[in-house]
Coordinates of C-alpha atoms and ligand atoms in Angstrom, one line a residue:
M1 CA -24.9 0.4 -5.3
S2 CA -24.5 2.7 -2.4
S3 CA -25.0 6.4 -2.1
K4 CA -22.2 6.2 0.1
I5 CA -19.2 6.0 -3.3
G6 CA -19.1 8.7 -5.6
T7 CA -16.5 12.0 -6.6
D8 CA -18.5 14.4 -4.7
I9 CA -15.1 15.7 -3.3
H10 CA -16.7 18.4 -1.6
Q11 CA -19.2 16.2 0.6
A12 CA -15.6 14.5 1.0
A13 CA -14.4 17.7 2.6
A14 CA -17.1 18.4 5.0
F15 CA -17.4 15.1 6.7
L16 CA -13.5 15.4 7.0
K17 CA -13.6 19.1 8.4
A18 CA -16.7 17.1 10.7
G19 CA -14.0 14.7 12.1
K20 CA -15.6 11.8 10.2
L21 CA -13.7 9.1 8.0
V22 CA -13.4 8.8 4.4
A23 CA -12.0 6.1 1.6
I24 CA -9.8 8.2 -0.7
P25 CA -8.4 7.0 -4.0
T26 CA -4.5 7.2 -4.4
E27 CA -2.6 5.9 -7.5
T28 CA -1.0 3.1 -4.9
V29 CA -3.7 1.6 -3.1
Y30 CA -6.8 3.5 -1.5
G31 CA -6.8 5.0 2.0
L32 CA -9.2 5.4 5.1
A33 CA -8.4 9.4 5.6
A34 CA -9.0 11.3 8.2
N35 CA -8.2 14.9 9.4
A36 CA -4.5 14.3 10.8
F37 CA -5.0 17.2 13.5
D38 CA -8.2 15.9 14.8
T39 CA -7.1 13.4 17.6
E40 CA -10.5 11.6 17.8
G41 CA -11.2 11.4 14.4
V42 CA -7.3 9.7 13.7
A43 CA -8.5 7.0 17.0
K44 CA -11.4 6.1 14.3
I45 CA -8.4 4.8 11.8
Y46 CA -7.3 2.4 14.2
E47 CA -11.0 1.5 15.2
A48 CA -12.2 0.8 11.8
K49 CA -8.7 -1.1 11.0
N50 CA -8.8 -2.9 14.3
R51 CA -5.0 -1.8 14.3
P52 CA -2.7 -2.0 17.1
Q53 CA -2.2 1.3 18.5
F54 CA 1.6 1.1 17.9
N55 CA 1.5 1.5 13.9
P56 CA 2.0 4.8 13.0
L57 CA -0.1 6.4 9.8
I58 CA 1.4 8.3 7.0
I59 CA 0.3 11.8 6.2
H60 CA -0.9 13.1 3.0
T61 CA -1.3 16.5 1.7
D62 CA -0.9 18.2 -2.2
S63 CA 2.2 20.2 -1.5
I64 CA 5.8 20.6 0.2
E65 CA 4.7 24.3 1.2
K66 CA 2.0 22.7 3.4
L67 CA 4.4 20.4 5.4
T68 CA 6.9 23.7 6.0
S69 CA 3.9 25.4 7.6
W70 CA 3.3 22.7 9.3
G71 CA 7.2 22.6 11.1
L72 CA 7.9 19.9 8.8
T73 CA 10.9 20.2 6.2
L74 CA 12.4 17.4 4.1
P75 CA 15.9 16.5 4.2
P76 CA 18.3 17.8 1.2
K77 CA 18.4 14.2 -0.3
A78 CA 14.8 13.5 0.7
Q79 CA 14.3 16.7 -1.6
L80 CA 15.7 15.6 -4.9
L81 CA 13.7 12.7 -4.7
A82 CA 10.5 14.7 -3.5
R83 CA 11.6 16.7 -6.8
S84 CA 11.3 14.1 -9.5
F85 CA 8.8 11.8 -7.7
S86 CA 6.2 13.6 -6.0
P87 CA 3.4 13.5 -5.9
G88 CA 3.8 9.8 -6.5
P89 CA 4.3 6.4 -5.0
I90 CA 7.0 7.1 -2.7
T91 CA 7.0 7.8 1.7
F92 CA 9.2 10.2 3.5
L93 CA 9.8 9.5 6.7
I94 CA 11.5 12.6 8.3
P95 CA 11.7 14.0 11.5
K96 CA 8.1 15.6 13.2
S97 CA 7.6 18.5 14.4
A98 CA 5.0 19.9 17.4
Q99 CA 2.1 19.9 15.4
I100 CA 2.2 16.0 14.1
P101 CA -0.2 14.6 17.0
D102 CA 2.2 11.6 19.1
I103 CA -1.0 9.4 17.9
I104 CA -0.1 9.8 14.3
T105 CA 3.6 8.7 14.9
A106 CA 3.0 6.3 17.8
G107 CA 4.5 8.3 20.1
T108 CA 8.4 8.1 17.7
D109 CA 10.0 11.1 16.9
A110 CA 9.4 10.6 13.2
V111 CA 6.4 11.1 10.6
A112 CA 6.4 9.4 7.7
V113 CA 5.1 11.8 5.0
R114 CA 3.6 11.6 0.9
I115 CA 2.1 13.8 -1.4
P116 CA -0.2 10.9 -3.7
D117 CA -0.8 11.2 -7.1
H118 CA -4.1 10.9 -8.3
P119 CA -6.7 13.6 -9.9
L120 CA -9.3 14.3 -7.2
T121 CA -7.4 13.1 -4.2
L122 CA -5.0 16.4 -4.7
K123 CA -8.0 18.8 -5.3
L124 CA -9.7 17.3 -2.2
L125 CA -6.3 18.1 -0.2
A126 CA -5.8 21.4 -2.4
M127 CA -9.1 22.4 -0.5
L128 CA -7.9 21.4 3.3
D129 CA -6.0 22.9 5.7
F130 CA -4.8 20.2 7.5
P131 CA -3.3 16.8 6.0
L132 CA -5.0 13.8 5.8
A133 CA -3.5 10.6 8.2
A134 CA -4.8 7.6 5.7
P135 CA -4.0 4.0 6.0
S136 CA -4.8 1.6 3.6
A137 CA -8.1 1.2 3.5
N138 CA -8.6 -2.5 4.4
P139 CA -8.8 -4.1 7.6
S140 CA -5.4 -4.7 9.4
G141 CA -3.5 -7.5 8.1
F142 CA -5.7 -8.0 4.9
V143 CA -4.7 -7.2 1.3
S144 CA -4.9 -3.5 0.2
P145 CA -7.9 -2.5 -1.6
T146 CA -7.1 -1.3 -5.4
T147 CA -10.4 0.0 -6.0
A148 CA -13.7 1.3 -4.5
Q149 CA -16.1 -1.5 -4.3
H150 CA -12.9 -3.2 -2.4
V151 CA -13.4 -0.4 0.4
E152 CA -17.2 -0.7 0.0
K153 CA -16.8 -4.7 0.6
Q154 CA -14.3 -4.4 4.1
L155 CA -15.2 -1.0 5.8
D156 CA -18.9 0.3 4.2
K157 CA -20.1 0.6 7.5
K158 CA -17.3 2.5 9.0
V159 CA -16.8 5.1 6.6
A160 CA -18.9 8.2 5.7
Y161 CA -17.6 8.0 2.4
I162 CA -15.8 6.8 -0.4
V163 CA -14.3 9.0 -3.0
D164 CA -14.1 6.6 -5.9
G165 CA -11.2 7.4 -8.6
G166 CA -11.4 3.8 -9.6
N167 CA -8.3 1.5 -10.0
C168 CA -5.1 2.0 -9.0
K169 CA -2.7 3.1 -11.4
V170 CA 0.4 1.7 -9.4
G171 CA -1.4 -0.8 -7.2
L172 CA 1.0 -1.3 -4.8
E173 CA 1.9 1.2 -1.6
S174 CA 4.1 3.5 -1.5
T175 CA 8.4 2.8 -1.0
I176 CA 8.7 4.0 2.5
V177 CA 12.9 5.7 2.7
S178 CA 13.8 6.7 6.4
F179 CA 15.8 10.4 6.3
L180 CA 16.4 10.9 9.6
D181 CA 19.7 10.2 9.1
D182 CA 19.8 11.9 5.4
N183 CA 23.0 11.0 4.8
K184 CA 22.3 7.0 4.8
P185 CA 19.0 6.8 3.6
K186 CA 17.3 3.4 4.8
L187 CA 14.8 1.9 2.6
L188 CA 11.7 0.8 5.1
R189 CA 9.2 -1.1 2.4
Y190 CA 9.7 -1.7 -1.1
G191 CA 6.5 -0.2 -3.3
G192 CA 5.3 1.6 -5.8
L193 CA 8.6 3.3 -6.8
A194 CA 11.0 0.9 -7.8
L195 CA 14.5 1.2 -5.7
E196 CA 16.5 1.3 -9.1
D197 CA 14.6 4.9 -10.1
I198 CA 15.9 5.7 -5.9
E199 CA 18.6 5.1 -6.5
R200 CA 19.4 6.6 -9.2
I201 CA 18.7 10.1 -7.5
I202 CA 20.5 9.8 -4.6
G203 CA 23.0 6.8 -4.8
K204 CA 23.1 3.8 -2.7
V205 CA 19.9 2.8 -0.2
E206 CA 20.5 0.9 2.9
L207 CA 18.2 -1.9 2.2
P208 CA 16.0 -4.2 5.3
K209 CA 17.8 -7.6 6.1
Q210 CA 17.0 -9.9 3.5
G211 CA 14.1 -11.9 4.6
F212 CA 11.1 -9.8 6.8
S213 CA 11.1 -10.2 10.9
D214 CA 8.5 -10.3 13.3
N215 CA 10.6 -7.5 14.5
P216 CA 10.2 -5.0 12.5
V217 CA 11.9 -1.4 11.6
A218 CA 8.6 0.0 10.1
P219 CA 6.2 -0.9 13.3
G220 CA 3.2 -1.7 10.5
M221 CA 6.0 -4.4 8.7
L222 CA 5.2 -7.7 10.5
A223 CA 6.4 -10.8 8.9
R224 CA 2.6 -12.6 8.3
H225 CA 0.4 -9.6 6.5
Y226 CA -2.0 -9.8 3.9
A227 CA -3.8 -13.1 5.2
T228 CA -5.7 -14.8 2.3
R229 CA -8.3 -17.4 3.4
H230 CA -6.0 -20.0 1.8
P231 CA -2.6 -20.6 1.7
I232 CA -0.4 -19.1 -0.5
I233 CA 2.7 -21.4 -1.3
L234 CA 5.4 -18.9 -2.8
G235 CA 7.8 -20.7 -5.6
N236 CA 7.7 -22.6 -9.1
P237 CA 4.0 -23.9 -8.8
E238 CA 5.1 -27.2 -11.0
T239 CA 7.1 -28.2 -7.9
S240 CA 4.2 -28.3 -6.0
F241 CA 1.5 -29.9 -8.9
M242 CA 1.9 -33.4 -7.1
D243 CA 1.1 -32.1 -3.6
Y244 CA -2.4 -31.4 -4.8
N245 CA -5.9 -32.2 -6.9
L246 CA -5.2 -29.8 -9.5
D247 CA -8.7 -28.9 -9.5
K248 CA -8.3 -27.1 -6.3
V249 CA -5.8 -24.9 -7.0
A250 CA -5.4 -21.1 -8.3
I251 CA -2.2 -19.7 -9.3
I252 CA -0.8 -16.4 -9.4
S253 CA 1.8 -15.7 -12.2
F254 CA 4.4 -13.5 -14.3
Y255 CA 3.0 -14.2 -17.7
K256 CA 3.2 -18.4 -18.2
K257 CA 0.0 -20.2 -18.8
Y258 CA -0.4 -23.8 -16.9
A259 CA -2.0 -26.3 -19.2
Q260 CA -2.9 -28.7 -16.1
V261 CA -5.0 -26.2 -14.1
P262 CA -8.1 -25.0 -15.1
E263 CA -8.7 -21.5 -17.0
K264 CA -10.6 -19.7 -14.4
Q265 CA -8.2 -20.1 -11.8
Q266 CA -5.1 -18.9 -12.8
F267 CA -4.1 -15.3 -12.7
I268 CA -1.9 -14.1 -15.3
L269 CA -0.5 -10.7 -14.1
S270 CA 0.9 -9.2 -17.3
E271 CA 1.0 -11.5 -20.7
N272 CA 3.6 -8.7 -21.7
R273 CA 6.1 -9.5 -19.3
S274 CA 5.7 -5.9 -18.1
L275 CA 6.2 -5.8 -13.8
T276 CA 4.5 -2.2 -13.7
E277 CA 1.4 -4.3 -15.3
A278 CA 1.7 -6.8 -12.7
A279 CA 2.3 -4.8 -9.6
T280 CA -1.2 -3.1 -10.7
Q281 CA -3.1 -6.5 -11.1
L282 CA -1.6 -8.5 -8.3
F283 CA -3.8 -7.7 -5.2
A284 CA -6.9 -7.8 -7.2
A285 CA -6.3 -11.5 -8.2
M286 CA -4.9 -12.3 -4.5
R287 CA -8.3 -11.1 -3.6
Q288 CA -10.4 -13.4 -6.5
A289 CA -8.2 -16.1 -5.9
N290 CA -9.4 -16.0 -2.3
D291 CA -12.9 -16.2 -2.9
L292 CA -12.0 -19.3 -5.3
D293 CA -13.5 -22.7 -3.8
V294 CA -9.5 -24.1 -4.0
A295 CA -7.5 -25.7 -1.3
V296 CA -4.1 -23.7 -2.1
I297 CA -2.8 -20.6 -4.3
L298 CA 0.4 -21.2 -5.8
A299 CA 2.5 -17.7 -6.9
E300 CA 5.8 -17.5 -8.7
I301 CA 8.1 -15.8 -7.5
F302 CA 9.0 -12.7 -10.1
P303 CA 12.0 -11.6 -11.6
D304 CA 14.0 -9.1 -8.8
E305 CA 14.3 -6.0 -10.3
G306 CA 12.3 -2.9 -10.4
L307 CA 8.3 -3.7 -9.3
G308 CA 9.1 -6.8 -9.0
K309 CA 11.2 -6.6 -5.5
A310 CA 7.8 -5.0 -4.1
I311 CA 5.7 -8.1 -5.8
N312 CA 7.6 -10.5 -4.3
D313 CA 7.6 -8.9 -1.0
R314 CA 3.7 -8.7 -0.7
L315 CA 3.6 -12.0 -1.6
R316 CA 6.6 -13.5 0.8
R317 CA 4.0 -11.7 3.5
A318 CA 0.7 -13.6 2.7
A319 CA 2.3 -16.6 2.1
T320 CA 2.5 -19.9 4.5
L321 CA 6.3 -20.9 3.2
Ligands
TXA401 O1 0.4 3.7 -0.9 C1 0.4 3.5 0.9 O2 1.7 4.1 1.3 C2 -1.0 3.6 1.1 C3 -1.9 4.7 0.4 C4 -3.3 5.1 1.4 O3 -1.2 6.1 1.0 N1 -0.5 4.1 2.6 C5 -0.6 2.9 3.3 O4 -0.3 2.7 4.9 O5 0.2 2.0 3.1 P1 -0.3 1.8 5.6 O6 -0.6 2.4 6.9 O7 -1.2 0.5 5.2 O8 1.1 1.4 5.6 C6 2.2 2.4 6.4 C7 3.4 2.1 7.0 C8 3.0 1.2 8.0 O9 3.7 -0.1 8.0 C9 3.7 1.3 9.4 O10 4.4 1.4 10.4 C10 5.0 3.0 8.3 O11 4.4 2.9 7.2 N2 5.1 3.9 9.1 C11 4.1 5.0 9.1 N3 4.4 6.0 9.6 C12 5.8 5.3 10.2 C13 6.7 6.1 10.9 N4 6.3 7.6 12.3 N5 7.8 5.3 11.5 C14 8.2 4.1 10.9 N6 7.2 3.7 10.4 C15 6.0 4.4 9.7
MG402 MG1 -1.8 -1.1 5.0

């Protein structure tokens, strides 16, 4: 194992203060972090990820008070949600303040903020008097990392340090809600906090148009994302069985086993039929399926409720058909 991986948050803080990149664990996925106020540090994020400059970044901190000190205010409905779910897998899109550099927001007037729920990262953030800009710690267009090893495999040479916080307990990126018009909160990305939980607190939220387009609301939400080496076909796997040699098929399923396909090529995300558990397994399964010598990945469509909506969203972005 590389000496770059560990739990030394003092070391991590020192690197961040010096303008270097550090990978950090969160409850959703690992982030590739830099001091959000250090525009050169932030530029390194774009370079390391090969990320288009028009795709803005979420800033992370450990308290609402710090947001206030940087001139950022959560509108009333966002505050209500923060009270219930922050720290947690929700990101608030709110009006930007002058202190937030344009490189963070891709020149727009809105900034995305979140308080991640991971003990090591919360401790690290508490040591810093600046927010951390952090996209998911994967090369642009790939599946997000849910372990320190995933980060090491793809970005080792590009980071000064990887804080190892174990497996991400949610496993899907945060849910993003826009409060630019607080009377009309808008869902920008399905994610680790279920829509039902959000609507229970603030009422109806405007949903993205059915199906994602290549002309997205959140600039990074391109329809084709999470590229896998093998094509992913979404739907009832059995309907594709006649089209493939079943020894060369991988399956991602909720709880069902398919007797016709070799067991080691099947990724059952939750034998207990828990969508929350399935969410924690999805990205690792996509990576492992990708590493197999198969021709295709057949993925079930998950129930359209709770985290199933976010799971289906990620699979749809990865799917070819
Ligand atoms: O769970 C998460 O949100 C993870 C962890 C590391 O916090 N982060 C994450 O970041 O998923 P990223 O960059 O991979 O995805 C953030 C999404 C992008 O689609 C981006 O376009 C959108 O948020 N976004 C960020 N700032 C925005 C802004 N100012 N306006 C509109 N969309 C924004
Ligand atoms: Mg990402």
